Amino acid sequence: MDVFGELQEAVKKEIYVSEFDFASREIEKEDIEFIKNSEQKLRESFMAVSDSLYDICRMLNQVSLKFKKSGDFTQWYEANGLTKDNISEFNKRFILFQEFSDKKDFIASLSTQSVKFLTHKDVTADAREKIIDGGIKKAETIKELLAPIKDQIAIEFKKPVQYVNYKKLEKMRVEITKVEDGGTLEEYKAEAMAIEEHLKMIKTSIKSKEKEFENKNNLKMFKK
């Protein structure tokens, strides 16, 4: 664990004791005392930062709820110099603060990227818990650990391939309702008939292929 990591762990302790190995280093006694005192002050600063970040996330969440009826929250935070990305990051971090209320300092120390990975819609609560309980902070490491989970979810919920442009057909249907002359309507009619003919050929091809598969399966049964 690096020095910063040791300091972050020390936040959890009521009495701060430096875990750095000064004895094996050639450092003057006076310098050691200065460093230890600095560590103590850094510890207090880290605690203050954690508290401040938590308060910011909590207050923004409460304010957003007050604007729920009027829908003016966006205008409010923009008037206060905040952006959509700022609010998104604070909201995601607040989710983690709420979910892991006993690890406030750890959540506060996470990078924005790490927070995004942990709060992705595909990531389960169990996966988040394992990563946070494991004290893993590095964004790239979190991404690697979550990759198999997200890949599996992507497989389970993979959308079937669509060969037909349904949006185009729906657009055509809507346009037909707005037609104001017979000539244009005849053009749409001709196109609809062409589509219908193609559908008949597609259905014939499907039946032919089904028959082919059926014959193959029958041959396999006879071979046994």
Coordinates of N, CA and C in Angstrom, one line a residue:
M1 N 0.8 -1.2 0.0 CA 0.0 0.0 0.0 C 0.9 1.3 0.0
D2 N 0.5 2.3 -0.8 CA 1.3 3.5 -0.9 C 1.0 4.4 0.3
V3 N 1.8 5.5 0.5 CA 1.6 6.4 1.6 C 0.2 7.0 1.6
F4 N -0.3 7.3 0.4 CA -1.7 7.9 0.4 C -2.7 6.9 0.9
G5 N -2.5 5.6 0.4 CA -3.4 4.6 0.9 C -3.4 4.4 2.3
E6 N -2.2 4.5 2.9 CA -2.0 4.3 4.4 C -2.8 5.4 5.1
L7 N -2.7 6.6 4.6 CA -3.3 7.8 5.2 C -4.9 7.6 5.1
Q8 N -5.3 7.1 4.0 CA -6.8 6.9 3.8 C -7.3 5.8 4.8
E9 N -6.5 4.8 5.0 CA -6.9 3.8 6.0 C -6.8 4.3 7.4
A10 N -5.9 5.2 7.6 CA -5.7 5.8 9.0 C -6.9 6.6 9.4
V11 N -7.7 7.1 8.4 CA -8.9 8.0 8.7 C -9.8 7.2 9.5
K12 N -9.9 5.9 9.4 CA -10.8 5.0 10.1 C -10.5 4.9 11.6
K13 N -9.2 5.2 11.9 CA -8.8 5.0 13.3 C -9.1 6.2 14.2
E14 N -9.4 5.9 15.4 CA -9.7 7.0 16.4 C -8.3 7.7 16.7
I15 N -7.3 6.9 16.9 CA -6.0 7.4 17.3 C -5.1 7.2 16.1
Y16 N -4.5 8.2 15.5 CA -3.7 8.1 14.3 C -2.2 7.7 14.7
V17 N -1.8 6.6 14.1 CA -0.4 6.2 14.3 C 0.2 5.9 12.9
S18 N 1.3 6.6 12.6 CA 1.9 6.4 11.3 C 2.4 5.0 11.0
E19 N 2.0 4.5 9.8 CA 2.4 3.1 9.5 C 3.7 3.1 8.6
F20 N 4.2 4.3 8.3 CA 5.4 4.3 7.5 C 6.6 3.8 8.2
D21 N 7.5 3.1 7.5 CA 8.7 2.5 8.2 C 9.8 3.5 8.1
F22 N 9.8 4.4 9.1 CA 10.9 5.4 9.2 C 12.2 4.8 9.7
A23 N 12.2 3.7 10.4 CA 13.4 3.1 11.0 C 14.4 2.7 10.0
S24 N 13.9 2.2 8.9 CA 14.8 1.6 7.8 C 15.2 2.7 6.8
R25 N 14.8 3.9 7.1 CA 15.2 5.0 6.2 C 16.2 5.9 6.9
E26 N 17.1 6.6 6.1 CA 18.0 7.5 6.7 C 17.4 8.9 6.7
I27 N 16.6 9.1 7.7 CA 15.9 10.4 7.9 C 16.1 10.9 9.3
E28 N 16.5 12.2 9.3 CA 16.8 12.9 10.6 C 15.5 12.8 11.5
K29 N 15.8 12.7 12.8 CA 14.8 12.6 13.8 C 13.8 13.8 13.7
E30 N 14.4 15.0 13.6 CA 13.5 16.2 13.5 C 12.6 16.1 12.2
D31 N 13.1 15.6 11.1 CA 12.3 15.5 9.9 C 11.2 14.4 10.1
I32 N 11.5 13.4 10.8 CA 10.5 12.3 11.1 C 9.3 12.9 11.9
E33 N 9.7 13.7 12.9 CA 8.6 14.4 13.7 C 7.8 15.3 12.8
F34 N 8.4 16.0 11.9 CA 7.7 17.0 11.0 C 6.8 16.2 10.1
I35 N 7.3 15.1 9.5 CA 6.5 14.3 8.6 C 5.3 13.7 9.3
K36 N 5.5 13.2 10.6 CA 4.4 12.6 11.3 C 3.3 13.6 11.6
N37 N 3.8 14.8 12.0 CA 2.8 15.9 12.3 C 2.0 16.3 11.0
S38 N 2.8 16.2 9.9 CA 2.1 16.6 8.6 C 1.1 15.5 8.2
E39 N 1.4 14.2 8.5 CA 0.5 13.1 8.3 C -0.8 13.3 9.1
Q40 N -0.6 13.7 10.3 CA -1.8 14.0 11.2 C -2.7 15.1 10.6
K41 N -2.0 16.1 10.1 CA -2.8 17.3 9.6 C -3.5 16.8 8.2
L42 N -2.8 16.0 7.5 CA -3.3 15.5 6.2 C -4.5 14.6 6.5
R43 N -4.4 13.8 7.5 CA -5.5 13.0 8.0 C -6.8 13.8 8.3
E44 N -6.6 14.9 9.0 CA -7.7 15.8 9.4 C -8.3 16.4 8.1
S45 N -7.4 16.8 7.2 CA -7.8 17.4 5.9 C -8.6 16.4 5.1
F46 N -8.2 15.2 5.0 CA -8.9 14.2 4.3 C -10.3 14.0 4.9
M47 N -10.4 14.0 6.2 CA -11.7 13.8 6.8 C -12.6 15.0 6.5
A48 N -12.0 16.2 6.4 CA -12.8 17.4 6.1 C -13.3 17.3 4.6
V49 N -12.4 16.9 3.7 CA -12.8 16.7 2.3 C -13.9 15.7 2.2
S50 N -13.8 14.6 2.9 CA -14.8 13.5 2.8 C -16.2 14.1 3.3
D51 N -16.2 14.8 4.4 CA -17.4 15.4 4.9 C -18.0 16.4 4.0
S52 N -17.1 17.2 3.4 CA -17.6 18.3 2.5 C -18.2 17.7 1.2
L53 N -17.5 16.7 0.6 CA -18.1 16.0 -0.6 C -19.4 15.3 -0.3
Y54 N -19.5 14.7 0.8 CA -20.7 14.0 1.2 C -21.9 15.1 1.3
D55 N -21.6 16.2 2.0 CA -22.6 17.2 2.2 C -23.0 17.8 0.9
I56 N -22.1 18.0 -0.1 CA -22.4 18.6 -1.4 C -23.4 17.6 -2.1
C57 N -23.0 16.3 -2.1 CA -23.9 15.4 -2.8 C -25.3 15.3 -2.2
R58 N -25.3 15.3 -0.9 CA -26.6 15.2 -0.1 C -27.4 16.4 -0.4
M59 N -26.8 17.6 -0.3 CA -27.6 18.8 -0.5 C -28.1 19.0 -1.9
L60 N -27.3 18.6 -2.9 CA -27.8 18.7 -4.3 C -28.9 17.7 -4.5
N61 N -28.9 16.6 -3.9 CA -30.0 15.6 -4.0 C -31.3 16.2 -3.4
Q62 N -31.1 16.8 -2.2 CA -32.3 17.4 -1.6 C -32.9 18.5 -2.4
V63 N -32.0 19.4 -2.9 CA -32.5 20.5 -3.8 C -33.2 20.0 -5.0
S64 N -32.7 18.9 -5.6 CA -33.3 18.4 -6.8 C -34.7 17.9 -6.5
L65 N -34.9 17.4 -5.4 CA -36.3 16.9 -5.0 C -37.2 18.1 -4.8
K66 N -36.7 19.2 -4.3 CA -37.6 20.4 -4.2 C -38.0 20.9 -5.5
F67 N -37.2 20.7 -6.5 CA -37.5 21.2 -7.9 C -38.3 20.2 -8.7
K68 N -38.6 19.0 -8.1 CA -39.2 17.9 -8.8 C -40.6 18.4 -9.5
K69 N -41.4 19.1 -8.8 CA -42.7 19.5 -9.4 C -42.5 20.6 -10.5
S70 N -41.7 21.6 -10.2 CA -41.5 22.7 -11.2 C -40.7 22.3 -12.4
G71 N -39.7 21.4 -12.2 CA -38.8 21.0 -13.3 C -37.8 22.0 -13.6
D72 N -37.4 22.9 -12.6 CA -36.5 23.9 -12.9 C -35.1 23.7 -12.3
F73 N -34.8 22.4 -11.9 CA -33.5 22.1 -11.3 C -32.4 22.4 -12.2
T74 N -32.5 22.1 -13.5 CA -31.4 22.3 -14.5 C -31.1 23.8 -14.6
Q75 N -32.1 24.6 -14.6 CA -31.9 26.1 -14.7 C -31.2 26.6 -13.4
W76 N -31.6 26.0 -12.3 CA -31.0 26.4 -11.0 C -29.6 26.0 -10.9
Y77 N -29.2 24.8 -11.2 CA -27.8 24.4 -11.1 C -26.9 25.1 -12.1
E78 N -27.4 25.4 -13.3 CA -26.7 26.2 -14.3 C -26.5 27.6 -13.8
A79 N -27.5 28.2 -13.1 CA -27.3 29.5 -12.6 C -26.3 29.6 -11.5
N80 N -26.0 28.4 -10.9 CA -24.9 28.3 -9.9 C -23.6 27.8 -10.4
G81 N -23.4 27.8 -11.7 CA -22.2 27.5 -12.3 C -21.9 26.0 -12.5
L82 N -22.9 25.1 -12.3 CA -22.7 23.7 -12.4 C -23.2 23.2 -13.8
T83 N -22.7 22.1 -14.2 CA -23.1 21.5 -15.5 C -23.8 20.2 -15.3
K84 N -24.3 19.7 -16.4 CA -25.0 18.4 -16.3 C -24.1 17.3 -15.9
D85 N -22.8 17.3 -16.4 CA -21.8 16.3 -16.0 C -21.5 16.4 -14.5
N86 N -21.4 17.6 -14.0 CA -21.2 17.8 -12.5 C -22.3 17.1 -11.7
I87 N -23.5 17.4 -12.1 CA -24.6 16.9 -11.3 C -24.7 15.4 -11.4
S88 N -24.4 14.9 -12.6 CA -24.4 13.4 -12.8 C -23.4 12.7 -11.9
E89 N -22.2 13.3 -11.8 CA -21.1 12.7 -11.0 C -21.5 12.8 -9.5
F90 N -22.0 13.9 -9.1 CA -22.5 14.0 -7.7 C -23.6 13.1 -7.4
N91 N -24.5 12.9 -8.3 CA -25.6 12.0 -8.1 C -25.2 10.5 -7.9
K92 N -24.2 10.1 -8.8 CA -23.7 8.8 -8.8 C -22.9 8.5 -7.5
R93 N -22.1 9.5 -7.1 CA -21.4 9.3 -5.9 C -22.3 9.3 -4.7
F94 N -23.4 10.0 -4.7 CA -24.4 10.0 -3.6 C -25.0 8.6 -3.5
I95 N -25.2 8.0 -4.6 CA -25.8 6.6 -4.6 C -24.9 5.7 -3.9
L96 N -23.6 5.8 -4.1 CA -22.6 5.0 -3.4 C -22.5 5.4 -1.9
F97 N -22.6 6.7 -1.6 CA -22.6 7.1 -0.2 C -23.8 6.5 0.5
Q98 N -24.9 6.4 -0.1 CA -26.1 5.8 0.5 C -26.0 4.3 0.7
E99 N -25.4 3.7 -0.4 CA -25.3 2.2 -0.4 C -24.3 1.7 0.6
F100 N -23.2 2.5 0.7 CA -22.1 2.1 1.6 C -21.9 3.2 2.7
S101 N -22.8 3.4 3.5 CA -22.8 4.6 4.5 C -21.6 4.4 5.5
D102 N -21.1 3.2 5.7 CA -20.0 3.1 6.6 C -18.7 3.2 6.0
K103 N -18.6 3.6 4.7 CA -17.4 3.7 3.9 C -17.3 5.1 3.3
K104 N -17.7 6.1 4.0 CA -17.8 7.5 3.4 C -16.5 8.0 2.9
D105 N -15.4 7.8 3.7 CA -14.1 8.3 3.3 C -13.6 7.6 2.0
F106 N -13.9 6.3 2.0 CA -13.4 5.5 0.8 C -14.2 6.0 -0.5
I107 N -15.5 6.2 -0.4 CA -16.3 6.7 -1.5 C -15.8 8.0 -1.9
A108 N -15.5 8.9 -1.0 CA -15.0 10.2 -1.3 C -13.7 10.2 -2.0
S109 N -12.9 9.2 -1.8 CA -11.6 9.1 -2.4 C -11.6 8.6 -3.8
L110 N -12.7 8.0 -4.2 CA -12.8 7.4 -5.6 C -12.7 8.5 -6.7
S111 N -12.1 8.2 -7.8 CA -12.1 9.1 -8.9 C -13.4 9.1 -9.6
T112 N -13.7 10.1 -10.4 CA -14.9 10.2 -11.1 C -15.2 9.0 -12.0
Q113 N -14.1 8.6 -12.7 CA -14.2 7.4 -13.6 C -14.6 6.1 -12.8
S114 N -13.9 6.0 -11.6 CA -14.3 4.8 -10.8 C -15.7 4.8 -10.4
V115 N -16.2 6.0 -10.0 CA -17.6 6.1 -9.6 C -18.5 5.8 -10.8
K116 N -18.2 6.2 -12.0 CA -19.0 5.9 -13.2 C -19.1 4.4 -13.4
F117 N -17.9 3.7 -13.3 CA -17.9 2.3 -13.5 C -18.7 1.5 -12.5
L118 N -18.6 1.9 -11.3 CA -19.4 1.3 -10.2 C -20.9 1.5 -10.2
T119 N -21.3 2.6 -10.8 CA -22.7 2.9 -10.8 C -23.4 2.7 -12.1
H120 N -22.6 2.0 -13.0 CA -23.2 1.7 -14.3 C -24.5 0.8 -14.1
K121 N -25.5 1.0 -15.0 CA -26.8 0.3 -14.8 C -26.7 -1.2 -14.8
D122 N -25.6 -1.7 -15.5 CA -25.5 -3.2 -15.6 C -24.8 -3.8 -14.4
V123 N -24.2 -3.0 -13.6 CA -23.4 -3.5 -12.4 C -24.3 -3.8 -11.3
T124 N -24.2 -5.0 -10.7 CA -25.0 -5.5 -9.6 C -24.5 -4.9 -8.3
A125 N -25.4 -4.9 -7.3 CA -25.0 -4.4 -6.0 C -23.9 -5.4 -5.4
D126 N -24.1 -6.6 -5.7 CA -23.1 -7.6 -5.2 C -21.7 -7.4 -5.7
A127 N -21.6 -7.0 -7.0 CA -20.3 -6.8 -7.6 C -19.7 -5.5 -7.0
R128 N -20.5 -4.5 -6.8 CA -20.1 -3.2 -6.2 C -19.5 -3.5 -4.8
E129 N -20.3 -4.3 -4.1 CA -19.9 -4.6 -2.7 C -18.5 -5.3 -2.6
K130 N -18.3 -6.3 -3.5 CA -17.0 -7.0 -3.5 C -15.8 -6.1 -3.8
I131 N -16.0 -5.1 -4.8 CA -15.0 -4.2 -5.1 C -14.7 -3.2 -4.0
I132 N -15.7 -2.7 -3.5 CA -15.5 -1.7 -2.4 C -15.0 -2.3 -1.1
D133 N -15.5 -3.5 -0.8 CA -15.0 -4.2 0.4 C -13.5 -4.6 0.2
G134 N -13.2 -4.8 -1.1 CA -11.8 -5.2 -1.4 C -10.8 -4.0 -1.4
G135 N -11.4 -2.8 -1.2 CA -10.6 -1.6 -1.2 C -10.0 -1.2 -2.5
I136 N -10.6 -1.6 -3.6 CA -10.1 -1.4 -5.0 C -10.6 0.0 -5.4
K137 N -9.6 0.9 -5.8 CA -9.9 2.2 -6.2 C -9.6 2.5 -7.6
K138 N -8.5 1.9 -8.1 CA -8.1 2.2 -9.5 C -9.1 2.0 -10.5
A139 N -9.4 3.0 -11.4 CA -10.5 2.9 -12.3 C -10.3 1.7 -13.3
E140 N -9.1 1.6 -13.8 CA -8.8 0.5 -14.8 C -9.0 -0.9 -14.2
T141 N -8.6 -1.0 -12.9 CA -8.8 -2.3 -12.3 C -10.3 -2.6 -12.1
I142 N -11.0 -1.6 -11.7 CA -12.5 -1.8 -11.5 C -13.1 -2.2 -12.9
K143 N -12.7 -1.5 -13.9 CA -13.2 -1.8 -15.2 C -13.0 -3.2 -15.7
E144 N -11.8 -3.7 -15.4 CA -11.4 -5.1 -15.8 C -12.2 -6.1 -15.0
L145 N -12.4 -5.8 -13.7 CA -13.2 -6.7 -12.8 C -14.6 -6.8 -13.2
L146 N -15.2 -5.6 -13.7 CA -16.6 -5.6 -14.0 C -16.9 -6.0 -15.4
A147 N -15.8 -6.1 -16.3 CA -16.0 -6.5 -17.7 C -16.8 -7.8 -17.9
P148 N -16.4 -8.9 -17.2 CA -17.1 -10.2 -17.4 C -18.6 -10.1 -17.1
I149 N -18.9 -9.3 -16.0 CA -20.3 -9.1 -15.6 C -21.1 -8.4 -16.7
K150 N -20.6 -7.3 -17.2 CA -21.3 -6.5 -18.2 C -21.4 -7.3 -19.5
D151 N -20.3 -8.1 -19.8 CA -20.4 -8.9 -21.0 C -21.5 -10.0 -20.9
Q152 N -21.6 -10.6 -19.8 CA -22.6 -11.6 -19.6 C -24.0 -11.0 -19.7
I153 N -24.2 -9.8 -19.1 CA -25.5 -9.1 -19.2 C -25.8 -8.8 -20.6
A154 N -24.8 -8.4 -21.3 CA -25.0 -8.0 -22.7 C -25.4 -9.2 -23.6
I155 N -24.9 -10.4 -23.2 CA -25.3 -11.6 -23.9 C -26.7 -12.0 -23.6
E156 N -27.1 -11.9 -22.3 CA -28.4 -12.3 -21.8 C -29.5 -11.4 -22.4
F157 N -29.2 -10.1 -22.6 CA -30.2 -9.2 -23.1 C -29.9 -8.7 -24.5
K158 N -29.2 -9.5 -25.2 CA -28.8 -9.1 -26.6 C -30.1 -9.1 -27.5
K159 N -30.3 -8.0 -28.2 CA -31.5 -7.8 -29.0 C -31.4 -8.7 -30.3
P160 N -32.5 -9.3 -30.7 CA -32.4 -10.1 -31.9 C -32.1 -9.2 -33.1
V161 N -31.5 -9.8 -34.1 CA -31.1 -9.0 -35.3 C -32.4 -8.6 -36.1
Q162 N -32.5 -7.4 -36.5 CA -33.7 -6.9 -37.2 C -33.3 -6.7 -38.7
Y163 N -33.9 -7.4 -39.6 CA -33.6 -7.3 -41.0 C -34.5 -6.3 -41.7
V164 N -35.6 -6.0 -41.0 CA -36.6 -5.1 -41.6 C -36.5 -3.7 -40.9
N165 N -36.5 -2.7 -41.8 CA -36.4 -1.3 -41.2 C -37.8 -0.9 -40.8
Y166 N -38.2 -1.2 -39.6 CA -39.6 -0.9 -39.2 C -39.9 0.6 -39.0
K167 N -38.8 1.3 -38.7 CA -39.0 2.8 -38.6 C -39.4 3.4 -40.0
K168 N -38.7 2.8 -41.0 CA -39.1 3.3 -42.4 C -40.5 3.0 -42.8
L169 N -40.9 1.8 -42.4 CA -42.3 1.3 -42.7 C -43.3 2.2 -41.9
E170 N -43.0 2.5 -40.7 CA -43.9 3.3 -39.9 C -44.0 4.7 -40.4
K171 N -42.8 5.2 -40.9 CA -42.8 6.6 -41.5 C -43.6 6.6 -42.7
M172 N -43.6 5.5 -43.5 CA -44.4 5.4 -44.7 C -45.8 5.4 -44.4
R173 N -46.2 4.7 -43.3 CA -47.6 4.6 -42.9 C -48.1 6.0 -42.5
V174 N -47.3 6.7 -41.8 CA -47.7 8.1 -41.3 C -47.9 9.0 -42.5
E175 N -46.9 8.9 -43.5 CA -47.0 9.8 -44.6 C -48.2 9.5 -45.5
I176 N -48.7 8.2 -45.5 CA -49.9 7.9 -46.3 C -51.1 8.6 -45.7
T177 N -51.1 8.7 -44.4 CA -52.3 9.4 -43.8 C -52.3 10.9 -44.1
K178 N -51.2 11.4 -44.6 CA -51.1 12.9 -44.9 C -51.3 13.1 -46.4
V179 N -51.4 12.1 -47.2 CA -51.5 12.2 -48.7 C -52.8 13.0 -49.1
E180 N -52.6 13.9 -50.0 CA -53.7 14.8 -50.4 C -54.1 14.7 -51.9
D181 N -53.4 13.8 -52.7 CA -53.8 13.6 -54.1 C -53.7 12.1 -54.4
G182 N -54.5 11.7 -55.4 CA -54.7 10.3 -55.8 C -53.4 9.7 -56.4
G183 N -52.6 10.6 -57.1 CA -51.4 10.1 -57.8 C -50.4 9.6 -56.8
T184 N -50.2 10.4 -55.8 CA -49.2 10.0 -54.7 C -49.7 8.7 -54.0
L185 N -51.0 8.7 -53.8 CA -51.5 7.5 -53.1 C -51.3 6.2 -53.9
E186 N -51.4 6.3 -55.3 CA -51.2 5.2 -56.2 C -49.7 4.7 -56.1
E187 N -48.8 5.7 -55.9 CA -47.4 5.4 -55.8 C -47.1 4.6 -54.5
Y188 N -47.8 5.0 -53.4 CA -47.6 4.3 -52.2 C -48.2 2.9 -52.3
K189 N -49.4 2.8 -53.0 CA -50.0 1.5 -53.2 C -49.1 0.5 -54.0
A190 N -48.5 1.0 -55.0 CA -47.6 0.2 -55.8 C -46.4 -0.3 -55.0
E191 N -45.9 0.6 -54.1 CA -44.8 0.3 -53.3 C -45.2 -0.8 -52.3
A192 N -46.4 -0.6 -51.7 CA -46.9 -1.6 -50.7 C -47.1 -3.0 -51.4
M193 N -47.5 -3.0 -52.6 CA -47.7 -4.2 -53.3 C -46.4 -4.9 -53.6
A194 N -45.4 -4.1 -53.9 CA -44.0 -4.6 -54.1 C -43.5 -5.3 -52.8
I195 N -43.7 -4.5 -51.7 CA -43.3 -5.1 -50.4 C -44.0 -6.4 -50.1
E196 N -45.3 -6.4 -50.4 CA -46.1 -7.6 -50.2 C -45.5 -8.8 -51.0
E197 N -45.1 -8.6 -52.2 CA -44.6 -9.6 -53.1 C -43.3 -10.2 -52.5
H198 N -42.4 -9.2 -52.0 CA -41.2 -9.6 -51.4 C -41.4 -10.4 -50.1
L199 N -42.4 -10.1 -49.4 CA -42.8 -10.9 -48.2 C -43.2 -12.3 -48.5
K200 N -43.9 -12.4 -49.6 CA -44.4 -13.8 -50.1 C -43.1 -14.6 -50.4
M201 N -42.2 -14.0 -51.1 CA -41.0 -14.7 -51.5 C -40.1 -15.1 -50.3
I202 N -40.1 -14.2 -49.3 CA -39.3 -14.4 -48.1 C -40.0 -15.6 -47.3
K203 N -41.3 -15.6 -47.2 CA -42.0 -16.7 -46.5 C -41.8 -18.0 -47.2
T204 N -41.7 -18.0 -48.6 CA -41.4 -19.2 -49.3 C -40.0 -19.7 -49.0
S205 N -39.1 -18.8 -49.0 CA -37.7 -19.2 -48.7 C -37.6 -19.8 -47.3
I206 N -38.3 -19.2 -46.3 CA -38.3 -19.7 -44.9 C -38.8 -21.1 -44.9
K207 N -39.9 -21.3 -45.6 CA -40.5 -22.7 -45.6 C -39.6 -23.7 -46.2
S208 N -38.9 -23.3 -47.3 CA -38.0 -24.1 -48.0 C -36.8 -24.5 -47.1
K209 N -36.3 -23.5 -46.3 CA -35.2 -23.7 -45.4 C -35.6 -24.6 -44.2
E210 N -36.8 -24.4 -43.7 CA -37.3 -25.2 -42.6 C -37.4 -26.7 -43.1
K211 N -37.9 -26.9 -44.3 CA -38.0 -28.2 -44.8 C -36.6 -28.9 -45.0
E212 N -35.6 -28.1 -45.4 CA -34.3 -28.6 -45.5 C -33.7 -29.0 -44.2
F213 N -33.9 -28.2 -43.1 CA -33.5 -28.5 -41.7 C -34.2 -29.8 -41.3
E214 N -35.5 -29.9 -41.6 CA -36.3 -31.1 -41.1 C -35.7 -32.4 -41.8
N215 N -35.4 -32.3 -43.0 CA -34.8 -33.5 -43.7 C -33.5 -33.9 -43.2
K216 N -32.6 -32.9 -42.8 CA -31.3 -33.1 -42.2 C -31.5 -33.8 -40.9
N217 N -32.4 -33.4 -40.1 CA -32.7 -34.0 -38.8 C -33.2 -35.4 -38.9
N218 N -34.0 -35.7 -39.9 CA -34.5 -37.0 -40.2 C -33.4 -38.0 -40.6
L219 N -32.5 -37.5 -41.4 CA -31.3 -38.3 -41.8 C -30.4 -38.7 -40.7
K220 N -30.3 -37.7 -39.7 CA -29.5 -38.0 -38.5 C -30.1 -39.1 -37.7
M221 N -31.4 -39.0 -37.6 CA -32.2 -40.0 -36.8 C -32.0 -41.4 -37.4
F222 N -32.1 -41.5 -38.8 CA -31.9 -42.8 -39.5 C -30.5 -43.4 -39.3
K223 N -29.5 -42.5 -39.3 CA -28.1 -42.9 -39.2 C -27.8 -43.5 -37.9
K224 N -28.5 -43.1 -36.8 CA -28.4 -43.7 -35.5 C -28.9 -45.1 -35.5

